PDB file of C-alpha atoms in Angstrom:
ATOM      1  CA  MET A  19       0.009   0.060  -0.235  1.00 50.00           C
ATOM      2  CA  GLY A  20       3.014   2.271  -0.229  1.00 51.00           C
ATOM      3  CA  LEU A  21       1.658   3.961  -3.435  1.00 52.00           C
ATOM      4  CA  ALA A  22      -1.386   5.345  -1.565  1.00 60.00           C
ATOM      5  CA  ALA A  23       0.789   6.806   0.984  1.00 59.00           C
ATOM      6  CA  GLY A  24       3.302   8.081  -1.450  1.00 68.00           C
ATOM      7  CA  ILE A  25       0.708  10.050  -3.301  1.00 62.00           C
ATOM      8  CA  PHE A  26      -1.052  11.566  -0.369  1.00 74.00           C
ATOM      9  CA  ASP A  27       2.390  12.675   0.923  1.00 67.00           C
ATOM     10  CA  ALA A  28       2.999  14.605  -2.376  1.00 54.00           C
ATOM     11  CA  ASP A  29       2.775  18.294  -1.260  1.00 54.00           C
ATOM     12  CA  GLU A  30       1.430  19.638  -4.441  1.00 56.00           C
ATOM     13  CA  SER A  31      -0.692  16.841  -5.948  1.00 79.00           C
ATOM     14  CA  VAL A  32      -4.427  17.096  -5.850  1.00 90.00           C
ATOM     15  CA  LEU A  33      -6.354  13.742  -6.145  1.00 94.00           C
ATOM     16  CA  ILE A  34      -9.994  13.394  -7.603  1.00 96.00           C
ATOM     17  CA  SER A  35     -12.061  10.699  -6.021  1.00 97.00           C
ATOM     18  CA  ASP A  36     -15.313   9.355  -7.148  1.00 98.00           C
ATOM     19  CA  GLY A  37     -18.943  10.153  -6.228  1.00 98.00           C
ATOM     20  CA  GLY A  38     -21.711   8.356  -5.073  1.00 96.00           C
ATOM     21  CA  LEU A  39     -21.590   4.329  -6.010  1.00 96.00           C
ATOM     22  CA  ALA A  40     -25.185   3.793  -4.963  1.00 93.00           C
ATOM     23  CA  THR A  41     -26.268   7.207  -6.978  1.00 93.00           C
ATOM     24  CA  GLU A  42     -24.860   5.853 -10.188  1.00 96.00           C
ATOM     25  CA  LEU A  43     -26.185   2.474  -9.576  1.00 96.00           C
ATOM     26  CA  GLU A  44     -29.724   3.797  -8.909  1.00 94.00           C
ATOM     27  CA  ALA A  45     -29.292   5.883 -12.128  1.00 94.00           C
ATOM     28  CA  ARG A  46     -28.744   2.778 -13.971  1.00 94.00           C
ATOM     29  CA  GLY A  47     -32.230   1.327 -12.864  1.00 95.00           C
ATOM     30  CA  HIS A  48     -31.304  -0.705  -9.682  1.00 93.00           C
ATOM     31  CA  ASP A  49     -33.436  -0.714  -6.772  1.00 88.00           C
ATOM     32  CA  LEU A  50     -31.533  -0.504  -3.683  1.00 88.00           C
ATOM     33  CA  SER A  51     -34.015   0.126  -0.995  1.00 87.00           C
ATOM     34  CA  ASP A  52     -32.750  -3.303   0.202  1.00 87.00           C
ATOM     35  CA  PRO A  53     -30.865  -2.834   3.910  1.00 86.00           C
ATOM     36  CA  LEU A  54     -28.051  -4.092   2.090  1.00 89.00           C
ATOM     37  CA  TRP A  55     -28.003  -1.263  -0.252  1.00 87.00           C
ATOM     38  CA  SER A  56     -25.259  -1.376  -2.877  1.00 90.00           C
ATOM     39  CA  ALA A  57     -23.677  -4.347  -1.335  1.00 93.00           C
ATOM     40  CA  ARG A  58     -26.512  -6.478  -2.604  1.00 93.00           C
ATOM     41  CA  LEU A  59     -25.195  -6.175  -5.835  1.00 96.00           C
ATOM     42  CA  LEU A  60     -21.807  -7.691  -5.022  1.00 96.00           C
ATOM     43  CA  SER A  61     -23.964 -11.041  -5.366  1.00 93.00           C
ATOM     44  CA  ASP A  62     -26.508 -10.086  -7.634  1.00 93.00           C
ATOM     45  CA  ALA A  63     -24.887  -7.850 -10.394  1.00 96.00           C
ATOM     46  CA  PRO A  64     -21.163  -7.552  -9.872  1.00 97.00           C
ATOM     47  CA  GLU A  65     -20.704  -6.353 -13.461  1.00 97.00           C
ATOM     48  CA  GLU A  66     -22.693  -3.328 -12.611  1.00 97.00           C
ATOM     49  CA  ILE A  67     -20.380  -2.385  -9.658  1.00 98.00           C
ATOM     50  CA  VAL A  68     -17.512  -2.569 -12.135  1.00 98.00           C
ATOM     51  CA  ALA A  69     -19.324  -0.476 -14.854  1.00 98.00           C
ATOM     52  CA  VAL A  70     -19.833   2.139 -12.172  1.00 98.00           C
ATOM     53  CA  HIS A  71     -16.231   2.257 -11.216  1.00 98.00           C
ATOM     54  CA  GLU A  72     -15.341   2.641 -14.562  1.00 97.00           C
ATOM     55  CA  ALA A  73     -17.581   5.596 -15.343  1.00 97.00           C
ATOM     56  CA  TYR A  74     -16.011   7.439 -12.636  1.00 98.00           C
ATOM     57  CA  PHE A  75     -12.407   6.564 -13.871  1.00 97.00           C
ATOM     58  CA  ARG A  76     -13.357   7.822 -17.378  1.00 96.00           C
ATOM     59  CA  ALA A  77     -14.850  11.164 -15.700  1.00 97.00           C
ATOM     60  CA  GLY A  78     -11.424  11.649 -14.471  1.00 96.00           C
ATOM     61  CA  ALA A  79     -11.337   9.907 -10.639  1.00 97.00           C
ATOM     62  CA  ARG A  80      -8.311   8.448  -9.441  1.00 95.00           C
ATOM     63  CA  ILE A  81      -9.633   6.779  -6.652  1.00 97.00           C
ATOM     64  CA  ALA A  82     -12.585   4.042  -6.643  1.00 98.00           C
ATOM     65  CA  THR A  83     -14.222   3.349  -3.537  1.00 98.00           C
ATOM     66  CA  THR A  84     -15.678   0.058  -3.255  1.00 98.00           C
ATOM     67  CA  ALA A  85     -19.078  -1.495  -2.442  1.00 97.00           C
ATOM     68  CA  SER A  86     -18.269  -2.681   0.943  1.00 97.00           C
ATOM     69  CA  TYR A  87     -19.800   0.554   2.836  1.00 96.00           C
ATOM     70  CA  GLN A  88     -22.895  -1.357   3.988  1.00 94.00           C
ATOM     71  CA  ALA A  89     -21.426  -4.831   3.939  1.00 95.00           C
ATOM     72  CA  SER A  90     -21.397  -6.800   7.307  1.00 96.00           C
ATOM     73  CA  PHE A  91     -21.555 -10.206   8.393  1.00 97.00           C
ATOM     74  CA  GLU A  92     -24.872  -9.452  10.216  1.00 95.00           C
ATOM     75  CA  GLY A  93     -26.433  -7.865   7.223  1.00 93.00           C
ATOM     76  CA  PHE A  94     -25.552 -10.803   4.836  1.00 95.00           C
ATOM     77  CA  ALA A  95     -26.789 -13.181   7.403  1.00 96.00           C
ATOM     78  CA  ALA A  96     -30.120 -11.679   7.578  1.00 93.00           C
ATOM     79  CA  HIS A  97     -29.932 -12.299   3.747  1.00 92.00           C
ATOM     80  CA  GLY A  98     -29.107 -16.184   4.410  1.00 95.00           C
ATOM     81  CA  ILE A  99     -25.471 -15.634   3.365  1.00 95.00           C
ATOM     82  CA  ASP A 100     -23.022 -17.532   5.745  1.00 97.00           C
ATOM     83  CA  ARG A 101     -19.852 -16.093   7.099  1.00 97.00           C
ATOM     84  CA  ASP A 102     -17.738 -17.437   4.487  1.00 98.00           C
ATOM     85  CA  ARG A 103     -19.613 -16.329   1.736  1.00 97.00           C
ATOM     86  CA  SER A 104     -20.021 -12.957   3.257  1.00 97.00           C
ATOM     87  CA  ALA A 105     -16.076 -12.944   3.420  1.00 98.00           C
ATOM     88  CA  GLU A 106     -15.846 -13.704  -0.073  1.00 98.00           C
ATOM     89  CA  LEU A 107     -18.104 -10.926  -1.016  1.00 97.00           C
ATOM     90  CA  LEU A 108     -16.206  -8.491   0.898  1.00 98.00           C
ATOM     91  CA  ARG A 109     -13.044  -9.436  -0.824  1.00 98.00           C
ATOM     92  CA  ARG A 110     -15.181  -9.467  -4.187  1.00 98.00           C
ATOM     93  CA  SER A 111     -15.812  -5.548  -3.556  1.00 98.00           C
ATOM     94  CA  VAL A 112     -12.252  -4.868  -3.939  1.00 98.00           C
ATOM     95  CA  GLU A 113     -11.502  -7.277  -6.754  1.00 98.00           C
ATOM     96  CA  LEU A 114     -14.240  -5.479  -8.771  1.00 98.00           C
ATOM     97  CA  ALA A 115     -12.765  -1.876  -7.981  1.00 98.00           C
ATOM     98  CA  ARG A 116      -9.496  -3.492  -8.890  1.00 97.00           C
ATOM     99  CA  LEU A 117     -10.823  -4.884 -12.142  1.00 97.00           C
ATOM    100  CA  ALA A 118     -12.186  -1.385 -13.158  1.00 97.00           C
ATOM    101  CA  ARG A 119      -8.855   0.100 -12.214  1.00 96.00           C
ATOM    102  CA  ASP A 120      -6.912  -2.216 -14.351  1.00 93.00           C
ATOM    103  CA  GLY A 121      -9.155  -2.027 -17.310  1.00 89.00           C
ATOM    104  CA  ASN A 122      -8.409   1.891 -17.312  1.00 85.00           C
ATOM    105  CA  GLY A 123      -4.763   1.742 -17.302  1.00 84.00           C
ATOM    106  CA  ALA A 124      -3.997   1.366 -13.591  1.00 76.00           C
ATOM    107  CA  ALA A 125      -1.158   3.673 -13.255  1.00 83.00           C
ATOM    108  CA  GLY A 126      -1.799   6.265 -10.742  1.00 87.00           C
ATOM    109  CA  LEU A 127      -5.200   4.838  -9.988  1.00 94.00           C
ATOM    110  CA  LEU A 128      -6.228   3.769  -6.593  1.00 96.00           C
ATOM    111  CA  VAL A 129      -8.451   1.440  -4.763  1.00 97.00           C
ATOM    112  CA  ALA A 130     -10.040   2.590  -1.539  1.00 98.00           C
ATOM    113  CA  ALA A 131     -11.766  -0.224   0.523  1.00 98.00           C
ATOM    114  CA  SER A 132     -14.716   1.306   2.205  1.00 98.00           C
ATOM    115  CA  VAL A 133     -15.045   0.512   5.971  1.00 98.00           C
ATOM    116  CA  GLY A 134     -18.705   2.145   6.930  1.00 97.00           C
ATOM    117  CA  PRO A 135     -19.616   2.653  10.420  1.00 98.00           C
ATOM    118  CA  TYR A 136     -21.646   0.468  12.609  1.00 97.00           C
ATOM    119  CA  GLY A 137     -24.681   2.485  12.122  1.00 95.00           C
ATOM    120  CA  ALA A 138     -24.706   1.850   8.393  1.00 94.00           C
ATOM    121  CA  ALA A 139     -25.247  -2.048   8.931  1.00 93.00           C
ATOM    122  CA  LEU A 140     -28.075  -1.247  11.195  1.00 92.00           C
ATOM    123  CA  ALA A 141     -29.643   0.203   8.062  1.00 88.00           C
ATOM    124  CA  ASP A 142     -31.896   2.702  10.004  1.00 89.00           C
ATOM    125  CA  GLY A 143     -30.059   5.859   9.969  1.00 88.00           C
ATOM    126  CA  SER A 144     -27.998   5.623  12.669  1.00 92.00           C
ATOM    127  CA  GLU A 145     -24.496   6.508  11.129  1.00 92.00           C
ATOM    128  CA  TYR A 146     -26.237   9.889  11.148  1.00 92.00           C
ATOM    129  CA  ARG A 147     -26.635  10.143  14.989  1.00 93.00           C
ATOM    130  CA  GLY A 148     -23.984   8.063  16.497  1.00 95.00           C
ATOM    131  CA  ARG A 149     -23.935   7.465  20.265  1.00 94.00           C
ATOM    132  CA  TYR A 150     -24.986   3.753  19.526  1.00 95.00           C
ATOM    133  CA  GLY A 151     -24.534   2.875  23.357  1.00 95.00           C
ATOM    134  CA  LEU A 152     -21.270   0.671  22.855  1.00 97.00           C
ATOM    135  CA  SER A 153     -18.186   1.217  24.070  1.00 97.00           C
ATOM    136  CA  VAL A 154     -14.959   1.586  22.210  1.00 98.00           C
ATOM    137  CA  SER A 155     -13.898  -1.956  22.727  1.00 98.00           C
ATOM    138  CA  ALA A 156     -17.222  -3.094  21.492  1.00 98.00           C
ATOM    139  CA  LEU A 157     -16.928  -1.278  18.433  1.00 98.00           C
ATOM    140  CA  THR A 158     -13.423  -2.412  18.089  1.00 98.00           C
ATOM    141  CA  ARG A 159     -14.694  -6.067  18.447  1.00 98.00           C
ATOM    142  CA  TRP A 160     -17.639  -5.422  15.568  1.00 98.00           C
ATOM    143  CA  HIS A 161     -15.242  -3.812  13.121  1.00 98.00           C
ATOM    144  CA  ARG A 162     -12.238  -5.866  13.330  1.00 98.00           C
ATOM    145  CA  PRO A 163     -13.119  -9.131  11.135  1.00 98.00           C
ATOM    146  CA  ARG A 164     -14.520  -6.993   8.344  1.00 98.00           C
ATOM    147  CA  LEU A 165     -11.509  -4.389   8.511  1.00 98.00           C
ATOM    148  CA  GLU A 166      -9.034  -7.226   8.479  1.00 98.00           C
ATOM    149  CA  ILE A 167     -10.349  -9.045   5.582  1.00 98.00           C
ATOM    150  CA  LEU A 168     -10.784  -5.656   3.540  1.00 98.00           C
ATOM    151  CA  ALA A 169      -7.197  -4.743   4.657  1.00 97.00           C
ATOM    152  CA  ALA A 170      -5.842  -8.153   3.323  1.00 98.00           C
ATOM    153  CA  ALA A 171      -7.904  -7.870  -0.084  1.00 98.00           C
ATOM    154  CA  GLY A 172      -5.297  -5.983  -2.079  1.00 95.00           C
ATOM    155  CA  ALA A 173      -6.753  -2.395  -1.822  1.00 96.00           C
ATOM    156  CA  ASP A 174      -4.466   0.533  -1.806  1.00 96.00           C
ATOM    157  CA  VAL A 175      -6.184   2.279   1.309  1.00 97.00           C
ATOM    158  CA  LEU A 176      -9.109   1.704   3.736  1.00 98.00           C
ATOM    159  CA  ALA A 177     -11.600   4.462   3.694  1.00 98.00           C
ATOM    160  CA  CYS A 178     -13.165   4.572   7.235  1.00 98.00           C
ATOM    161  CA  GLU A 179     -15.816   6.791   6.123  1.00 98.00           C
ATOM    162  CA  THR A 180     -18.980   8.329   7.146  1.00 97.00           C
ATOM    163  CA  VAL A 181     -17.971   8.217  10.939  1.00 98.00           C
ATOM    164  CA  PRO A 182     -20.638   9.945  12.930  1.00 98.00           C
ATOM    165  CA  ASP A 183     -18.809   9.908  16.189  1.00 97.00           C
ATOM    166  CA  ALA A 184     -15.401  10.214  17.859  1.00 98.00           C
ATOM    167  CA  ASP A 185     -15.655   6.999  19.805  1.00 97.00           C
ATOM    168  CA  GLU A 186     -16.068   4.984  16.657  1.00 98.00           C
ATOM    169  CA  ALA A 187     -13.210   6.711  15.129  1.00 98.00           C
ATOM    170  CA  GLU A 188     -11.017   5.762  18.179  1.00 98.00           C
ATOM    171  CA  ALA A 189     -11.835   1.969  17.454  1.00 98.00           C
ATOM    172  CA  LEU A 190     -11.193   2.298  13.824  1.00 98.00           C
ATOM    173  CA  VAL A 191      -8.012   4.344  14.265  1.00 98.00           C
ATOM    174  CA  GLY A 192      -6.819   1.859  16.928  1.00 98.00           C
ATOM    175  CA  LEU A 193      -7.642  -1.139  14.230  1.00 98.00           C
ATOM    176  CA  VAL A 194      -5.824   0.435  11.394  1.00 98.00           C
ATOM    177  CA  HIS A 195      -2.672   1.114  13.595  1.00 97.00           C
ATOM    178  CA  ALA A 196      -2.811  -2.423  14.887  1.00 97.00           C
ATOM    179  CA  VAL A 197      -3.130  -3.967  11.409  1.00 97.00           C
ATOM    180  CA  GLY A 198      -0.442  -1.550   9.960  1.00 96.00           C
ATOM    181  CA  VAL A 199      -2.327  -0.266   6.549  1.00 95.00           C
ATOM    182  CA  PRO A 200      -2.800   3.179   5.347  1.00 96.00           C
ATOM    183  CA  ALA A 201      -6.305   4.575   5.626  1.00 97.00           C
ATOM    184  CA  TRP A 202      -8.137   7.618   5.931  1.00 98.00           C
ATOM    185  CA  LEU A 203     -10.663   8.964   8.489  1.00 98.00           C
ATOM    186  CA  SER A 204     -13.724  10.884   7.022  1.00 98.00           C
ATOM    187  CA  TYR A 205     -16.592  11.940   9.536  1.00 98.00           C
ATOM    188  CA  THR A 206     -20.021  13.070   8.496  1.00 97.00           C
ATOM    189  CA  ILE A 207     -20.811  16.085  10.204  1.00 98.00           C
ATOM    190  CA  ASP A 208     -23.355  18.960  11.225  1.00 96.00           C
ATOM    191  CA  GLY A 209     -21.544  22.512  11.077  1.00 97.00           C
ATOM    192  CA  THR A 210     -18.301  22.043  12.988  1.00 97.00           C
ATOM    193  CA  SER A 211     -19.142  19.083  15.015  1.00 98.00           C
ATOM    194  CA  THR A 212     -19.793  15.252  14.333  1.00 98.00           C
ATOM    195  CA  ARG A 213     -23.038  14.018  13.987  1.00 97.00           C
ATOM    196  CA  ALA A 214     -22.929  12.891  17.744  1.00 97.00           C
ATOM    197  CA  GLY A 215     -22.271  16.432  18.456  1.00 97.00           C
ATOM    198  CA  GLN A 216     -18.681  16.431  19.367  1.00 98.00           C
ATOM    199  CA  PRO A 217     -16.168  19.317  18.582  1.00 98.00           C
ATOM    200  CA  LEU A 218     -14.678  18.499  15.077  1.00 98.00           C
ATOM    201  CA  GLY A 219     -11.218  19.696  16.486  1.00 98.00           C
ATOM    202  CA  GLU A 220     -11.331  17.170  19.157  1.00 98.00           C
ATOM    203  CA  ALA A 221     -12.591  14.379  16.600  1.00 98.00           C
ATOM    204  CA  PHE A 222      -9.839  14.773  14.184  1.00 98.00           C
ATOM    205  CA  ALA A 223      -7.280  14.570  17.265  1.00 98.00           C
ATOM    206  CA  VAL A 224      -7.977  11.025  17.288  1.00 98.00           C
ATOM    207  CA  ALA A 225      -5.753  10.365  14.297  1.00 97.00           C
ATOM    208  CA  ALA A 226      -3.390  12.922  15.177  1.00 96.00           C
ATOM    209  CA  GLY A 227       0.409  10.891  15.413  1.00 93.00           C
ATOM    210  CA  VAL A 228      -1.156   7.824  13.896  1.00 96.00           C
ATOM    211  CA  ASP A 229       0.843   7.128  10.645  1.00 95.00           C
ATOM    212  CA  GLU A 230      -1.125   4.929   9.209  1.00 96.00           C
ATOM    213  CA  ILE A 231      -3.956   7.559   9.042  1.00 97.00           C
ATOM    214  CA  VAL A 232      -2.654   8.990   5.679  1.00 96.00           C
ATOM    215  CA  ALA A 233      -5.751  11.737   5.405  1.00 97.00           C
ATOM    216  CA  VAL A 234      -8.452  13.082   7.457  1.00 98.00           C
ATOM    217  CA  GLY A 235     -11.556  14.979   6.572  1.00 98.00           C
ATOM    218  CA  VAL A 236     -15.643  14.814   5.816  1.00 98.00           C
ATOM    219  CA  ASN A 237     -18.003  12.956   3.621  1.00 98.00           C
ATOM    220  CA  CYS A 238     -21.704  12.748   3.525  1.00 96.00           C
ATOM    221  CA  CYS A 239     -22.370  16.126   4.327  1.00 96.00           C
ATOM    222  CA  SER A 240     -23.801  19.461   3.074  1.00 96.00           C
ATOM    223  CA  PRO A 241     -21.304  21.146   0.769  1.00 97.00           C
ATOM    224  CA  ASP A 242     -21.881  24.325   3.092  1.00 96.00           C
ATOM    225  CA  ASP A 243     -20.117  22.773   5.962  1.00 97.00           C
ATOM    226  CA  VAL A 244     -16.957  21.823   3.966  1.00 98.00           C
ATOM    227  CA  PRO A 245     -14.963  25.127   4.420  1.00 98.00           C
ATOM    228  CA  GLY A 246     -15.334  25.097   7.748  1.00 98.00           C
ATOM    229  CA  ALA A 247     -14.074  21.347   8.129  1.00 98.00           C
ATOM    230  CA  ILE A 248     -10.887  21.850   5.982  1.00 98.00           C
ATOM    231  CA  GLU A 249      -9.862  24.815   8.158  1.00 98.00           C
ATOM    232  CA  ILE A 250     -10.348  22.191  11.214  1.00 98.00           C
ATOM    233  CA  ALA A 251      -8.758  19.177   9.747  1.00 98.00           C
ATOM    234  CA  SER A 252      -5.848  21.100   8.243  1.00 97.00           C
ATOM    235  CA  ALA A 253      -4.651  21.608  11.854  1.00 96.00           C
ATOM    236  CA  ILE A 254      -4.043  17.927  12.243  1.00 95.00           C
ATOM    237  CA  GLY A 255      -1.151  18.110   9.827  1.00 95.00           C
ATOM    238  CA  LYS A 256      -2.301  15.480   7.247  1.00 96.00           C
ATOM    239  CA  PRO A 257      -3.790  15.654   3.771  1.00 96.00           C
ATOM    240  CA  VAL A 258      -7.203  16.675   3.611  1.00 97.00           C
ATOM    241  CA  ILE A 259     -10.355  14.855   1.851  1.00 98.00           C
ATOM    242  CA  VAL A 260     -13.780  15.847   1.080  1.00 98.00           C
ATOM    243  CA  HIS A 261     -16.677  14.138  -0.226  1.00 97.00           C
ATOM    244  CA  PRO A 262     -19.749  16.082   0.505  1.00 97.00           C
ATOM    245  CA  ASN A 263     -23.488  15.283  -0.729  1.00 95.00           C
ATOM    246  CA  SER A 264     -24.906  17.355  -3.470  1.00 93.00           C
ATOM    247  CA  GLY A 265     -26.774  19.461  -0.788  1.00 88.00           C
ATOM    248  CA  GLU A 266     -29.996  18.053  -1.573  1.00 82.00           C
ATOM    249  CA  ARG A 267     -32.076  16.576   1.504  1.00 79.00           C
ATOM    250  CA  TRP A 268     -33.601  13.205   1.641  1.00 67.00           C
ATOM    251  CA  ASP A 269     -37.177  13.306   2.673  1.00 67.00           C
ATOM    252  CA  SER A 270     -38.029   9.871   4.429  1.00 57.00           C
ATOM    253  CA  ARG A 271     -41.694  10.563   4.371  1.00 67.00           C
ATOM    254  CA  GLN A 272     -42.069  11.208   0.595  1.00 62.00           C
ATOM    255  CA  ARG A 273     -38.975   9.093  -0.053  1.00 59.00           C
ATOM    256  CA  GLN A 274     -37.396  11.381  -2.457  1.00 66.00           C
ATOM    257  CA  TRP A 275     -34.610  13.839  -2.552  1.00 72.00           C
ATOM    258  CA  MET A 276     -35.647  17.603  -2.029  1.00 76.00           C
ATOM    259  CA  GLY A 277     -34.203  20.963  -2.551  1.00 78.00           C
ATOM    260  CA  ARG A 278     -31.383  21.640  -5.216  1.00 82.00           C
ATOM    261  CA  SER A 279     -27.855  20.639  -5.564  1.00 87.00           C
ATOM    262  CA  ARG A 280     -25.302  22.984  -4.128  1.00 88.00           C
ATOM    263  CA  PHE A 281     -22.326  20.862  -5.302  1.00 92.00           C
ATOM    264  CA  SER A 282     -20.444  22.461  -8.215  1.00 94.00           C
ATOM    265  CA  ALA A 283     -16.911  22.526  -9.747  1.00 93.00           C
ATOM    266  CA  ASP A 284     -16.614  26.265  -8.616  1.00 93.00           C
ATOM    267  CA  ARG A 285     -17.161  25.214  -5.023  1.00 95.00           C
ATOM    268  CA  ALA A 286     -14.359  22.284  -5.354  1.00 95.00           C
ATOM    269  CA  ARG A 287     -12.095  25.018  -6.537  1.00 94.00           C
ATOM    270  CA  GLN A 288     -12.476  26.662  -3.442  1.00 96.00           C
ATOM    271  CA  TRP A 289     -11.895  23.762  -1.429  1.00 97.00           C
ATOM    272  CA  ILE A 290      -8.679  23.154  -3.194  1.00 95.00           C
ATOM    273  CA  ALA A 291      -7.694  26.646  -2.601  1.00 95.00           C
ATOM    274  CA  ALA A 292      -8.329  26.345   1.022  1.00 97.00           C
ATOM    275  CA  GLY A 293      -6.336  23.169   1.293  1.00 96.00           C
ATOM    276  CA  ALA A 294      -8.443  19.974   0.379  1.00 97.00           C
ATOM    277  CA  ARG A 295      -5.907  17.501  -1.157  1.00 95.00           C
ATOM    278  CA  ILE A 296      -8.405  14.762  -2.168  1.00 97.00           C
ATOM    279  CA  VAL A 297     -11.770  15.835  -3.496  1.00 97.00           C
ATOM    280  CA  GLY A 298     -14.854  13.825  -4.552  1.00 98.00           C
ATOM    281  CA  GLY A 299     -18.554  13.228  -3.986  1.00 97.00           C
ATOM    282  CA  CYS A 300     -21.013  11.282  -1.864  1.00 96.00           C
ATOM    283  CA  CYS A 301     -24.694  10.973  -2.144  1.00 94.00           C
ATOM    284  CA  ARG A 302     -26.200  12.520  -5.277  1.00 93.00           C
ATOM    285  CA  VAL A 303     -22.763  13.279  -6.944  1.00 96.00           C
ATOM    286  CA  GLY A 304     -22.306  11.307 -10.164  1.00 96.00           C
ATOM    287  CA  PRO A 305     -19.836  11.073 -12.808  1.00 97.00           C
ATOM    288  CA  ALA A 306     -20.737  14.214 -14.564  1.00 97.00           C
ATOM    289  CA  GLU A 307     -20.010  16.169 -11.316  1.00 96.00           C
ATOM    290  CA  ILE A 308     -16.793  14.317 -10.937  1.00 97.00           C
ATOM    291  CA  GLU A 309     -15.887  15.140 -14.708  1.00 97.00           C
ATOM    292  CA  ASN A 310     -16.458  18.997 -13.769  1.00 96.00           C
ATOM    293  CA  ILE A 311     -14.246  18.862 -10.897  1.00 95.00           C
ATOM    294  CA  ALA A 312     -11.430  16.961 -12.634  1.00 94.00           C
ATOM    295  CA  ALA A 313     -11.771  19.587 -15.442  1.00 92.00           C
ATOM    296  CA  VAL A 314     -11.344  22.298 -12.830  1.00 86.00           C
ATOM    297  CA  THR A 315      -8.471  20.755 -11.151  1.00 82.00           C
ATOM    298  CA  ARG A 316      -6.425  20.459 -14.109  1.00 76.00           C
ATOM    299  CA  ARG A 317      -6.808  24.130 -14.904  1.00 67.00           C
ATOM    300  CA  THR A 318      -6.175  24.926 -10.996  1.00 59.00           C
ATOM    301  CA  CYS A 319      -3.070  22.832 -11.089  1.00 57.00           C
ATOM    302  CA  SER A 320      -1.680  23.886 -14.515  1.00 55.00           C
ATOM    303  CA  GLY A 321      -0.251  27.093 -12.924  1.00 52.00           C
ATOM    304  CA  GLY A 322       2.494  25.257 -11.392  1.00 43.00           C
ATOM    305  CA  GLY A 323       1.294  22.270  -9.353  1.00 43.00           C
ATOM    306  CA  LYS A 324       0.864  18.745 -10.512  1.00 40.00           C
ATOM    307  CA  SER A 325      -1.861  18.046 -12.563  1.00 39.00           C
ATOM    308  CA  ALA A 326      -4.612  15.293 -11.371  1.00 39.00           C
ATOM    309  CA  GLU A 327      -4.053  13.454 -14.404  1.00 38.00           C
ATOM    310  CA  ASN A 328      -0.194  13.291 -14.031  1.00 34.00           C
ATOM    311  CA  PRO A 329       0.876  11.260 -10.771  1.00 32.00           C
ATOM    312  CA  PRO A 330       4.040  12.024  -9.214  1.00 27.00           C
TER     313      PRO A 330
END
C-alpha cells in the first residue's frame, strides 16, 4: 500500500476521487431499497459495480471506493448468506474495483476499500446520529473481522468513512494502527461538529500522530459545511479529504430528494484553494459532477502544481 501513502504525501498533488456509487447504480435502474443497499449487487450484479467504477475513472477520478460500505456479516446473515460467503463478498468488492482500475490503465489509480460505520449495518439511519450505546472496545470487536478482511484484500487504502462519532473513530484508528495499513478517516458532520455533537477539532485529534491515517476529512455532509471542516482538519497536519453530498435533502416521508444541488466545480476549486487535497463526492454526486471537478483541477494545477491526471 506504499503507493497510496506516497501520493498522499506529495505536497502539490490534488487527487480526484469518485462520487456516490449507489447514486450511479440507481441511475442505471437498480433498486437499492434493500438494507444491504449497494452491497447486495456484489452478489446479484457484480458487473454493474465494475461498470460504475469504470464510469468514474473515465470521468477523471483517480480513486474508486468499493461497494463494501454497508456490507457486514450481520447484514449478509439476515439475507441467508453464511460467514464464509460474506467474507468472499467483502473480498469481491475490492476485486471489482481493481478490475475496473486495471481496465483503465491502472497507473496512478487507487482502490479505497470502504469501511462504513456500525450504524450503516443497522440500516436505520444511525450513522447520522452516532452514540450507539457501545463502548470503544465493543466497536473495535465489531469492526475487526471486516476491516481485517478488507485490509488483506489488496486495496491501496482503507476508507473509514461516514463516521458519526469520535468513539467509533477511536476504535477504527486503533484497528488501522494494529493492522498496519494506510487509511483515511472521514467524519459525517453537522456544521463544525460530528453528527454525535462532538467538536470537530477534538474528533480529528483521534488521528493525530497515527502514521497509518494518511488523510482526514469529511463526507456525506452538506457542501456548506466543507470550508469550516477543511480549516479544522488542516490543523492535524495530514492531507485533507472532502466528499460532500450534493446538498439536497432526503425526505424519508415522501422517499425522495428535496431541494437543489449546491455541489459545483466552482466550490471544488474553493475547497482545493482552502487546502483540500483529495476531492470527490458522496450522495447525489455522479460522474458528470466528478468530470467537472477533474476539469477544474486540471486548470487549477496547470499554474505550477501537479495535474490530477499526471501522478508524481
